[in-house]
Coordinates of C-alpha atoms in Angstrom, one line a residue:
Chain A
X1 CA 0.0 0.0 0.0
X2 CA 1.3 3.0 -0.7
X3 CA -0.8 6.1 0.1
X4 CA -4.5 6.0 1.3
X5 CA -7.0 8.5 2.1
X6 CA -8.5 9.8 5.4
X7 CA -11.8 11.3 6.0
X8 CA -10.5 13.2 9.2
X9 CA -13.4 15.2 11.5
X10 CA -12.3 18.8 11.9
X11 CA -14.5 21.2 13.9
X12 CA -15.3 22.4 17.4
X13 CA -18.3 22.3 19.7
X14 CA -20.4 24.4 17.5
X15 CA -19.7 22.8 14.4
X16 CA -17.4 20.5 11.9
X17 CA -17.2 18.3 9.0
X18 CA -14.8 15.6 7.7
X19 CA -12.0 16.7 5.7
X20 CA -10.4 14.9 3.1
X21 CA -6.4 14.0 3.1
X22 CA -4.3 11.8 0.8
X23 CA -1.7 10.7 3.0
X24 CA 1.7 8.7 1.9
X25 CA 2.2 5.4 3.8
X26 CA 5.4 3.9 4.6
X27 CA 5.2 -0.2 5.7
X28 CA 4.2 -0.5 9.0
X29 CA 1.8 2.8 9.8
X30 CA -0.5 3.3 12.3
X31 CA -3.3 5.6 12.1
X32 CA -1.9 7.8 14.7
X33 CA 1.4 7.7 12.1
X34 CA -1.0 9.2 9.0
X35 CA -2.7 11.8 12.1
X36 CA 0.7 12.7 12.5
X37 CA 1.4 12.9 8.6
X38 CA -1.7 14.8 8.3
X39 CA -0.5 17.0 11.0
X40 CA 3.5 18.0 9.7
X41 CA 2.5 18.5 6.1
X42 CA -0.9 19.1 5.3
X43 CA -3.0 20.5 8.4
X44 CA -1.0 22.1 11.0
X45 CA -3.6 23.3 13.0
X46 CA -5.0 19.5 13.4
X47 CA -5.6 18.8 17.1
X48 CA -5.0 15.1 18.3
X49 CA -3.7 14.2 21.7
X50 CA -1.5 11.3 22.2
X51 CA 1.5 10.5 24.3
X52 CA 3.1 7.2 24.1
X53 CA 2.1 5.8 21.3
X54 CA 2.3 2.7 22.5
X55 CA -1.2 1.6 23.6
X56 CA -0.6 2.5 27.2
X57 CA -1.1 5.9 27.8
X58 CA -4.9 5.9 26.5
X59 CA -4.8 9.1 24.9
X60 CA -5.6 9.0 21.5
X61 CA -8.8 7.3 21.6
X62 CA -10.7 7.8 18.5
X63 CA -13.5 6.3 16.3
X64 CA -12.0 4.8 13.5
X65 CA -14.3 3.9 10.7
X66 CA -17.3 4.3 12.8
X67 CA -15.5 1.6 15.9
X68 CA -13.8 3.0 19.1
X69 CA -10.1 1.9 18.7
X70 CA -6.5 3.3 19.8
X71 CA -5.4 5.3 16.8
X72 CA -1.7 4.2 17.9
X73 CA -2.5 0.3 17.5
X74 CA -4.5 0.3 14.7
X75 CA -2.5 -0.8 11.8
X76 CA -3.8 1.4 8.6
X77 CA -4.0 -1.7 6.6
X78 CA -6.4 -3.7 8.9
X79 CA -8.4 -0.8 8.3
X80 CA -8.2 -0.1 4.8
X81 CA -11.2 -0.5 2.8
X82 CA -12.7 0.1 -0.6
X83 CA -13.1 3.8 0.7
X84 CA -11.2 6.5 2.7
X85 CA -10.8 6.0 6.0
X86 CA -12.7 7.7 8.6
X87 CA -11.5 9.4 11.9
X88 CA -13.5 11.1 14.3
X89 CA -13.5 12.3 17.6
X90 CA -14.9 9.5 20.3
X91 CA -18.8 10.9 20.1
X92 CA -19.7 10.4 23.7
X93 CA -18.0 13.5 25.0
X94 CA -18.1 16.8 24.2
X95 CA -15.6 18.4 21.4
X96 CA -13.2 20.5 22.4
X97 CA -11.3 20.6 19.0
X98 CA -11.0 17.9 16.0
X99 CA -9.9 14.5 17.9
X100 CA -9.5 15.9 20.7
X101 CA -12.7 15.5 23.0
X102 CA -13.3 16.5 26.8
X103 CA -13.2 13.5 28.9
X104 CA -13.1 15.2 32.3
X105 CA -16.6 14.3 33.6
X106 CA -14.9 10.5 34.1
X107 CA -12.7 11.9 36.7
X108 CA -15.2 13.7 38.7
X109 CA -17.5 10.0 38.5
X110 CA -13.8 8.2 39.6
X111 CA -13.8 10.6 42.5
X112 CA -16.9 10.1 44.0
X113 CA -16.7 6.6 44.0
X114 CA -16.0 5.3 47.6
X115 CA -12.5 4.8 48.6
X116 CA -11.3 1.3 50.2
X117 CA -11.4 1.0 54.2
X118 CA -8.6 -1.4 54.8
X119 CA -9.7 -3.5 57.8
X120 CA -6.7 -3.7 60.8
X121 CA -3.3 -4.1 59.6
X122 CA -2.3 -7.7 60.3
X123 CA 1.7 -7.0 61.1
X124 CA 3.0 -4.1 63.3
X125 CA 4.6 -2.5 60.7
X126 CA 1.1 -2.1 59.3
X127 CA 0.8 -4.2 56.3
X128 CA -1.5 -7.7 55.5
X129 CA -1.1 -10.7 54.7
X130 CA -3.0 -11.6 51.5
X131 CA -3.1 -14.4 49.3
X132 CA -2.0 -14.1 46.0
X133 CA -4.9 -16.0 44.6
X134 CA -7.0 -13.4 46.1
X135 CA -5.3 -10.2 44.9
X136 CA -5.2 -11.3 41.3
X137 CA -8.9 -10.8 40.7
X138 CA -9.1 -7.1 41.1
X139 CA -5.4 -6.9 39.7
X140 CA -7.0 -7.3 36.2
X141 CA -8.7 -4.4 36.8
X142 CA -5.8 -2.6 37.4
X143 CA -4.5 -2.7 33.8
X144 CA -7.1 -0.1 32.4
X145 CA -5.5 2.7 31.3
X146 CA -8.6 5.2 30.9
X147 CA -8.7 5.3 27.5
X148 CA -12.7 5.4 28.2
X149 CA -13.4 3.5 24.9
X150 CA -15.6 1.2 26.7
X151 CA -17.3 4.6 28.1
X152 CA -17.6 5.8 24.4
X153 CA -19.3 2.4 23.2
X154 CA -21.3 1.7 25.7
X155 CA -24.8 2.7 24.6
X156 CA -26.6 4.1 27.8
X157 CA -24.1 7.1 27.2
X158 CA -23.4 7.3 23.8
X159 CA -27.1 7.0 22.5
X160 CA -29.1 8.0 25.7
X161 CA -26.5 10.2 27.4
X162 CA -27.4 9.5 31.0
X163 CA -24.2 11.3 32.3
X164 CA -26.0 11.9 35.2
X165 CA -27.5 8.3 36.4
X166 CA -24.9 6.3 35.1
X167 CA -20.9 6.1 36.0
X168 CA -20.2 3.5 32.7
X169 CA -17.9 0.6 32.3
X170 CA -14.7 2.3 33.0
X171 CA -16.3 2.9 36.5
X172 CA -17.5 -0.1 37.5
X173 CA -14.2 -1.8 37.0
X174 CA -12.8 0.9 39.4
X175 CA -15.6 0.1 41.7
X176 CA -14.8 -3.5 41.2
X177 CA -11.2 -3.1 41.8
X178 CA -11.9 -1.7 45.0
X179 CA -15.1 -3.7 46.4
X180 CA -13.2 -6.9 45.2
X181 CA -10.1 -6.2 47.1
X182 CA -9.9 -8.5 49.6
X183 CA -8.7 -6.2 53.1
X184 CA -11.5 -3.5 51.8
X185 CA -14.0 -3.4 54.2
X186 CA -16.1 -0.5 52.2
X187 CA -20.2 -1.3 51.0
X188 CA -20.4 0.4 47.8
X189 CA -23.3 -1.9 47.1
X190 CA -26.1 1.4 47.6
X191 CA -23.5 3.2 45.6
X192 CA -23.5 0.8 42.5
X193 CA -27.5 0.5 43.0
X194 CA -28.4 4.2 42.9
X195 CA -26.1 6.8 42.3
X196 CA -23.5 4.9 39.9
X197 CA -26.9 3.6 38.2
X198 CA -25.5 -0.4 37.4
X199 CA -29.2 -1.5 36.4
X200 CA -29.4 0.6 33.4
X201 CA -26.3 -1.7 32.1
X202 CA -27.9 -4.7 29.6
X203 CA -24.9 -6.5 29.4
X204 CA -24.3 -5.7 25.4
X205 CA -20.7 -6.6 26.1
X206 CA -19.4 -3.7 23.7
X207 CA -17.3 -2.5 26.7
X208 CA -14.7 -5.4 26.6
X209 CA -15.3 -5.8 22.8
X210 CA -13.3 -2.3 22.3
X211 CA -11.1 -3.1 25.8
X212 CA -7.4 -2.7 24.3
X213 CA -6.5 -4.2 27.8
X214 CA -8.6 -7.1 26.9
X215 CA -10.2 -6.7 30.3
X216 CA -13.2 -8.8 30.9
X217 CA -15.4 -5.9 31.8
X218 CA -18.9 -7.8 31.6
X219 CA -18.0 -11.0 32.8
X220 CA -15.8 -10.4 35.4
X221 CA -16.4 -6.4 37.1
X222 CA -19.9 -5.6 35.5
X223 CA -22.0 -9.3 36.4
X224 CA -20.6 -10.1 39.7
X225 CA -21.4 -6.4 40.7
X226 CA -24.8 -7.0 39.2
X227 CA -25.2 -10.2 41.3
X228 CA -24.0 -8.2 44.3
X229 CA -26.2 -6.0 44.0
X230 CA -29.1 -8.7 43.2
X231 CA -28.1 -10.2 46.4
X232 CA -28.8 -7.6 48.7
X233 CA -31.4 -5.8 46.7
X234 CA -33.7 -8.3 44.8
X235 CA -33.0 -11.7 46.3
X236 CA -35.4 -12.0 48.8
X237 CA -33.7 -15.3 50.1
X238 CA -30.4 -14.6 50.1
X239 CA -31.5 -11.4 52.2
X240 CA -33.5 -13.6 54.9
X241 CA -29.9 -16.2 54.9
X242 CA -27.6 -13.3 55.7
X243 CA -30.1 -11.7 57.9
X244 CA -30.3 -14.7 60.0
X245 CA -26.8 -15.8 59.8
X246 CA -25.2 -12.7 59.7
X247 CA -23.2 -13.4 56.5
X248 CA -21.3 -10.5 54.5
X249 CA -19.5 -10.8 51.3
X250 CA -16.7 -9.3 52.7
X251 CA -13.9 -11.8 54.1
Chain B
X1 CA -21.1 5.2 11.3
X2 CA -19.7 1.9 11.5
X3 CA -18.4 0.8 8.1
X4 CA -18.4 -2.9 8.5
X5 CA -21.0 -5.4 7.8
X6 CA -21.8 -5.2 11.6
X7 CA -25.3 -6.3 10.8
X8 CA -24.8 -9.8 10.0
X9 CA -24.4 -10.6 14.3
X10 CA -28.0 -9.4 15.4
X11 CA -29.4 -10.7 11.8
X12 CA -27.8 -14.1 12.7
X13 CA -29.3 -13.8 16.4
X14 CA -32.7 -13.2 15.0
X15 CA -32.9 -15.8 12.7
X16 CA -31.5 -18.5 14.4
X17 CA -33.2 -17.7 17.6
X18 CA -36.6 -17.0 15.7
X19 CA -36.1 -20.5 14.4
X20 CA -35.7 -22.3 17.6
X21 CA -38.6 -20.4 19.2
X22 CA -41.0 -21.3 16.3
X23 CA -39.7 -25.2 15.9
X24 CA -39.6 -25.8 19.8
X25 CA -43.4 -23.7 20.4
X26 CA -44.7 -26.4 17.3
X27 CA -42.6 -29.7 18.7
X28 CA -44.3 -28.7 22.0
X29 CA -47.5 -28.6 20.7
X30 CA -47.7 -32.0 19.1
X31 CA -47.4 -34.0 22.3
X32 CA -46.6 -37.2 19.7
X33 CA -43.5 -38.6 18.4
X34 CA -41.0 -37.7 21.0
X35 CA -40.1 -40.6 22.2
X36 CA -38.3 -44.1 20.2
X37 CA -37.9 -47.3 22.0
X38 CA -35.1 -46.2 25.0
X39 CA -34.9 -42.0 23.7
X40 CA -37.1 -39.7 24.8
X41 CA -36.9 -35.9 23.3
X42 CA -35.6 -33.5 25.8
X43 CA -38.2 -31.2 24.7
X44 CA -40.5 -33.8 27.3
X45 CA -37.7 -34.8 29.7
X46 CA -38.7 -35.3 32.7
X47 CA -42.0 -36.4 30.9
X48 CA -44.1 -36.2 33.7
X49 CA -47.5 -37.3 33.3
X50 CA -47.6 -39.0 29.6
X51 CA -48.5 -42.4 27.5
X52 CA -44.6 -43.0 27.2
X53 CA -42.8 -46.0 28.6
X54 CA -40.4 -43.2 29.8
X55 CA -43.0 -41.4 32.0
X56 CA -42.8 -40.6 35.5
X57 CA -46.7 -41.4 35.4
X58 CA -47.2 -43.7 32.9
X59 CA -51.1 -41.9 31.7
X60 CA -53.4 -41.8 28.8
X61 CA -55.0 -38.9 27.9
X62 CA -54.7 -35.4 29.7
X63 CA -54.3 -34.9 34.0
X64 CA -57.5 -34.2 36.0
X65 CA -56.4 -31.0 37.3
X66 CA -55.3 -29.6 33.7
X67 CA -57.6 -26.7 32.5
X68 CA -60.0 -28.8 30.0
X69 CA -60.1 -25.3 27.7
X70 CA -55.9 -25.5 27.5
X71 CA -54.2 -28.0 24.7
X72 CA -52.2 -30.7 26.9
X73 CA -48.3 -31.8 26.1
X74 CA -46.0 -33.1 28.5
X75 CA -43.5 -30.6 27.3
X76 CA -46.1 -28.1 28.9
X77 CA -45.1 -29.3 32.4
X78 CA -41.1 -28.6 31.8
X79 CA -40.3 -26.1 29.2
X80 CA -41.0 -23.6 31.5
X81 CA -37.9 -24.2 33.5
X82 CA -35.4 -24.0 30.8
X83 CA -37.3 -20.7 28.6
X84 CA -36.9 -19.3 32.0
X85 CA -33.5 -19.8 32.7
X86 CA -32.3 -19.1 28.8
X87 CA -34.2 -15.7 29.1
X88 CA -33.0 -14.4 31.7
X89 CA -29.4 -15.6 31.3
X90 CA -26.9 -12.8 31.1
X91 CA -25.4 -13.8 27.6
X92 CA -28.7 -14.4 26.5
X93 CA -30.2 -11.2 27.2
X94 CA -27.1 -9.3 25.6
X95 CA -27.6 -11.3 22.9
X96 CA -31.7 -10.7 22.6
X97 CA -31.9 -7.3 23.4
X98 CA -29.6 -6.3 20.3
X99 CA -31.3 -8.7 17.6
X100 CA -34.6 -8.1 19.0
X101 CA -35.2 -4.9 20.7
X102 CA -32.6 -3.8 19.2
X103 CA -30.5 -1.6 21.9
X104 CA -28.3 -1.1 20.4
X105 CA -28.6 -3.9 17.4
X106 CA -24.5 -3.6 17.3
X107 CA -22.1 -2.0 19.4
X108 CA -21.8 1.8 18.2
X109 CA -24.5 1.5 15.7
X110 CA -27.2 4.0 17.2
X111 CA -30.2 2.7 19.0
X112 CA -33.6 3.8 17.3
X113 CA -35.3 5.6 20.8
X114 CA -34.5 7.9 23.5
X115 CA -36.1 6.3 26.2
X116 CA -34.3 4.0 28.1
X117 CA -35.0 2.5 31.5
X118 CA -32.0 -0.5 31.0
X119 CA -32.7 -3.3 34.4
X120 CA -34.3 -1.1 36.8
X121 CA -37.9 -0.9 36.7
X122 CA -40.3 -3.8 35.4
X123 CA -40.0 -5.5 32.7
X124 CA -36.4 -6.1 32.8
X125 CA -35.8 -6.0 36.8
X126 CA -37.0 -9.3 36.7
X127 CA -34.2 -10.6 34.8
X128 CA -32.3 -9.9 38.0
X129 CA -34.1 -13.1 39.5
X130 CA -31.5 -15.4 36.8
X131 CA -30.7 -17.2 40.0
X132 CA -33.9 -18.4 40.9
X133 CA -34.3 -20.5 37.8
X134 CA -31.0 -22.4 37.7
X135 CA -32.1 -25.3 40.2
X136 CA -34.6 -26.1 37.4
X137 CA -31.9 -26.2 35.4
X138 CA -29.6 -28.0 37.7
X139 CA -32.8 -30.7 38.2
X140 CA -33.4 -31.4 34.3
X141 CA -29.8 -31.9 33.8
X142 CA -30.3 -34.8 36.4
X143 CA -33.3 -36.7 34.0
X144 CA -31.7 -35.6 31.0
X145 CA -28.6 -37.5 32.6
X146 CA -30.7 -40.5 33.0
X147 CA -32.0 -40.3 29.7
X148 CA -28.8 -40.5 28.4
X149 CA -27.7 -43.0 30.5
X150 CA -31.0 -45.3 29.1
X151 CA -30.0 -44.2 25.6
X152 CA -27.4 -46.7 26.0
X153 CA -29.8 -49.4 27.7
X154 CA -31.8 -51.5 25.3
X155 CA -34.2 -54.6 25.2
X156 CA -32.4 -57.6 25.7
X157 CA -34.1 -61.0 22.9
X158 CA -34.6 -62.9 26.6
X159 CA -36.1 -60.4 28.6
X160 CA -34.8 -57.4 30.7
X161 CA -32.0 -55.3 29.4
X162 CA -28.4 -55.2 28.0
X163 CA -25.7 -52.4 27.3
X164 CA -25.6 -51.3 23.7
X165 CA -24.4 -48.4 21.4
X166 CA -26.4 -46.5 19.5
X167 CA -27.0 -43.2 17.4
X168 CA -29.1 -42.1 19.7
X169 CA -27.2 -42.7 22.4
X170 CA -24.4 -40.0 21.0
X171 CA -27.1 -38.1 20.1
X172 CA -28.7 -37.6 23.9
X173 CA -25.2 -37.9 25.7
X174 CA -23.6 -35.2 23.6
X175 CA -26.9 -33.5 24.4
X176 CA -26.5 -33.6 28.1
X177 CA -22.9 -32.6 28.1
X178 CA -23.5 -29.4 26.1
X179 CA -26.7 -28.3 28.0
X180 CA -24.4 -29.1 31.3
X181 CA -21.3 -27.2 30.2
X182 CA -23.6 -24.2 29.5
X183 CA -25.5 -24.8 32.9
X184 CA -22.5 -25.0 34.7
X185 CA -21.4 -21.8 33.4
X186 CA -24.1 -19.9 34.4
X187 CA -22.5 -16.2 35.8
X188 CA -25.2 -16.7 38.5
X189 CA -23.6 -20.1 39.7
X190 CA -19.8 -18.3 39.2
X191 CA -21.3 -15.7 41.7
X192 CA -23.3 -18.1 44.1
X193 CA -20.0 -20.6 44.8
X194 CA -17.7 -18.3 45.5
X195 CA -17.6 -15.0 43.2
X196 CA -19.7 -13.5 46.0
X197 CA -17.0 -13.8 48.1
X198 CA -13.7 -11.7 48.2
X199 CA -12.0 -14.4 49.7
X200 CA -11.5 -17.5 48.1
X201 CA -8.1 -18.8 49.5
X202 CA -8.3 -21.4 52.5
X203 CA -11.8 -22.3 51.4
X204 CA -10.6 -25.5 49.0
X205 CA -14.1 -26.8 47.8
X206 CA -15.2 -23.1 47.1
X207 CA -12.6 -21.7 45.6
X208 CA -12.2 -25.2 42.9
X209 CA -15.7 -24.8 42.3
X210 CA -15.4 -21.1 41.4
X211 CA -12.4 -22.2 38.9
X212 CA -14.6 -25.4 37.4
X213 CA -17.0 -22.4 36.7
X214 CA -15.2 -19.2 35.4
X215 CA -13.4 -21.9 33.3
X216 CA -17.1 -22.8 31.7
X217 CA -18.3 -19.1 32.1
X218 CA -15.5 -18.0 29.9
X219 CA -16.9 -19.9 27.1
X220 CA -20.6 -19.2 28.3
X221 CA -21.6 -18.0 24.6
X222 CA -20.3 -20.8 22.5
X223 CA -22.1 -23.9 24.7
X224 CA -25.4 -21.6 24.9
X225 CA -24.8 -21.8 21.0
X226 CA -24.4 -25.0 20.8
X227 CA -26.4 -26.5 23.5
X228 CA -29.4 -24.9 22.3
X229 CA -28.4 -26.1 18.5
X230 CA -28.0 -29.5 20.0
X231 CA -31.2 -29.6 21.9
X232 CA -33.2 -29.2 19.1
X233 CA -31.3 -31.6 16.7
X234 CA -32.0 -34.4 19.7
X235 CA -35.6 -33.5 18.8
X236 CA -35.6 -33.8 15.0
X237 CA -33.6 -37.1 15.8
X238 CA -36.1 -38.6 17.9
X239 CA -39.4 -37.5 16.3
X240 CA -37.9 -38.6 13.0
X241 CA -37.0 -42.1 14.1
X242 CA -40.2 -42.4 16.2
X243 CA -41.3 -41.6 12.8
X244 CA -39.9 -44.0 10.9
X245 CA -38.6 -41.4 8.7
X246 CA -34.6 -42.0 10.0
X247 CA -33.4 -45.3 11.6
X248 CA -31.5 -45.3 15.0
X249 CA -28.9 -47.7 13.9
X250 CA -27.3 -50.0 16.8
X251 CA -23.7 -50.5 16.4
X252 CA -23.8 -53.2 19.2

């Protein structure tokens, strides 16, 4: 392949359109390589944020013909087509210019999600003993590196924009991360139920389709917090068991 | 928009689905031809009350306490319990709610409304009640186990019975191990034997249960696939040799 063209979004909040670039392609490009192309030689004034190009940093999220992907790990021919190539800004937040797209309503969820309570230190220099077998089920959670792709796919905010009742994906792995761990003594089961808004997930899965950690969001953080939640919410037997014997999902 | 054929999924979904519900609603109906010497369909497993040699209550006709206005089958008494526990299971619903509803009918596609209440208010907060129908599940795995297990059973020329191989009997065992590989993978189950718990270590049984199941749950959407493929082709096997239409050939 030697050149190819991109159909890149340009615009702001008020407005924007897709311009059309012909960009030269040496073996081995990445989308974020023809961005950059784009950029140097043709459109100067082309916003795009990225850092390490390495599919760790999780900055240059985009929506590559029409699918949430890293534009640093998406090989230009796995995408090439027929047609040009689209790129456009990830369309669940707001624009701030081209590519580049405000994603800073996912911190402020992240911060008011409740932080762990360890329970008592276990040595006097005040750390625990934990098995291994036990940390590594949150630890998967810890390879997300808030790209907010599965924020972008997931439907209740990208089509129905409920910003406001629902934390997404990205959040409920945090939230798992944290009710999973195994010294955390915090119940962020009224949390997930109410103000973080877990019911309005329908399990689509699109969230760890788009995953470039290939973390099982559904599966393993979104469905056992679901089933938490069943337990103490909708279950009316578990409720009467743990009401008689006193039972807690913690420890 | 998405420039792949990302319509093929939900149309593949509907169809296939759409397929099942139609053949299993009419195989349910007919309350004849579901059962051939030692198989019985598992569309009637546990046949309950019915004229079969297989029958928990071996009866003519239709139970006193049945509604006379209401058609009778023996799959009426069952199918309940698996419909139940398919529609409410987590991969199923996924699955359902893009081919059907559609929302979304593929992920980043658009979804066709505004309104959106997700699995908090009725309907769909009832599908948070998956739990409740996997004992039924767990129980017809246990009959459809013994029909398996009498799949391989057969009329001995002097009376009683003898061991013997059959199509059938691949047919109903292959059955049974599907349906129980998806069973056993239920995300409800994962959570119930130990995923409920943050701490699995020093807790032997609950913690190699909890494997046994993510190890299942991980491939949760190929044996529903399959099992419910499988269910149905242990149907069409039976009803056509009880038909005379195929032959169950006996290989000893």
């Amino acid at each position: 392949m030697k050149s190819a063209t991109f159909k890149v979004w340009r615009g702001d909040r008020e407005a924007g359109d897709f311009q059309t670039y012909e960009v030269e392609l040496e073996p081995g490009y990445v989308v974020l390589d023809a961005i950059h192309k784009i950029q140097a030689e043709q459109a100067n004034d082309l916003a795009c944020r990225w850092n390490c190009k390495a599919g760790k940093c999780g900055s240059c999220s985009a929506e590559i013909n029409g699918s949430p992907r890293l534009m640093c790990m998406t090989r230009v021919e796995d995408v090439a087509g027929n047609g040009p190539i689209t790129v456009e800004p990830m369309r669940t937040f707001p624009v701030i210019k081209d590519l580049v797209t405000d994603v800073s309503w996912n911190y402020e969820v992240k911060a008011s999600i409740q932080k762990m309570t360890p329970r008592e230190p276990d040595f006097e220099d005040g750390s625990w003993k934990m098995h291994q077998y036990d940390v590594e089920r949150p630890q998967e959670f810890r390879k997300c590196i808030e790209c907010f792709l599965c924020q972008n796919v997931c439907h209740v905010l990208r089509d129905h924009q409920m910003h406001g009742e629902f934390a997404g994906p990205r959040h409920f792995v945090f939230a798992a991360q944290a009710e999973m761990n195994p010294i955390d003594l915090t119940d962020r089961i009224p949390q997930l139920r109410e103000e973080l808004g877990i019911g309005y997930c329908n399990i689509t899965k699109c969230c760890t389709k788009v995953c470039p950690e290939s973390i099982t969001i559904t599966d393993n953080a979104i469905i056992p917090l679901k089933e938490r939640v069943v337990d103490r919410s909708y279950d009316p037997l578990t409720k009467l068991v743990r009401r008689i014997f006193g039972r807690s999902d913690k420890g | 928009m998405r420039k792949d054929a990302w319509w093929i999924q939900p149309l593949f979904v509907f169809s296939v689905f759409t397929a099942f519900v139609v053949y299993s609603t009419w195989a349910a109906f007919q309350g004849a031809f579901y059962w051939h010497e030692n198989l019985l369909s598992p569309f009637y497993s546990p046949e309950i009350w019915g004229a079969s040699e297989h029958a928990l209550w071996q009866r003519t006709g239709t139970p006193g306490w049945w509604p006379g206005f209401l058609p009778y089958s023996p799959a009426f008494l069952i199918l309940w319990a698996p419909v139940s526990f398919r529609l409410t299971c987590y991969y199923y619903r996924g699955a359902y709610y893009k081919a059907y509803w559609p929302g979304p009918p593929s992920c980043s596609v658009g979804v066709p409304r505004e309104a959106y209440i997700g699995e908090r208010k009725f309907p769909l907060i009832v599908q948070n009640l998956h739990r409740y129908a996997l004992p039924f599940a767990l129980l017809l795995l246990v009959f459809l186990t013994i029909d398996a297990w009498n799949s391989f059973r057969f009329d001995a020329a002097g009376g009683g019975k003898e061991f013997g191989l059959s199509v059938g009997s691949f047919v109903l065992t292959l059955n049974v191990v599907f349906l129980s590989a998806y069973t056993f993978g239920c995300h409800s189950l994962r959570h119930l034997v130990g995923g409920g718990m943050d701490v699995l270590s020093g807790r032997p049984v609950r913690r190699k249960a909890y494997e046994c199941v993510s190890c299942l749950n991980a491939r949760h959407m190929a044996f529903a696939w399959t099992s419910l493929l499988w269910v149905a082709f242990s149907d069409i096997y039976v009803r056509l040799c009880a038909m005379d239409v195929w032959t169950n050939v006996r290989f000893f």
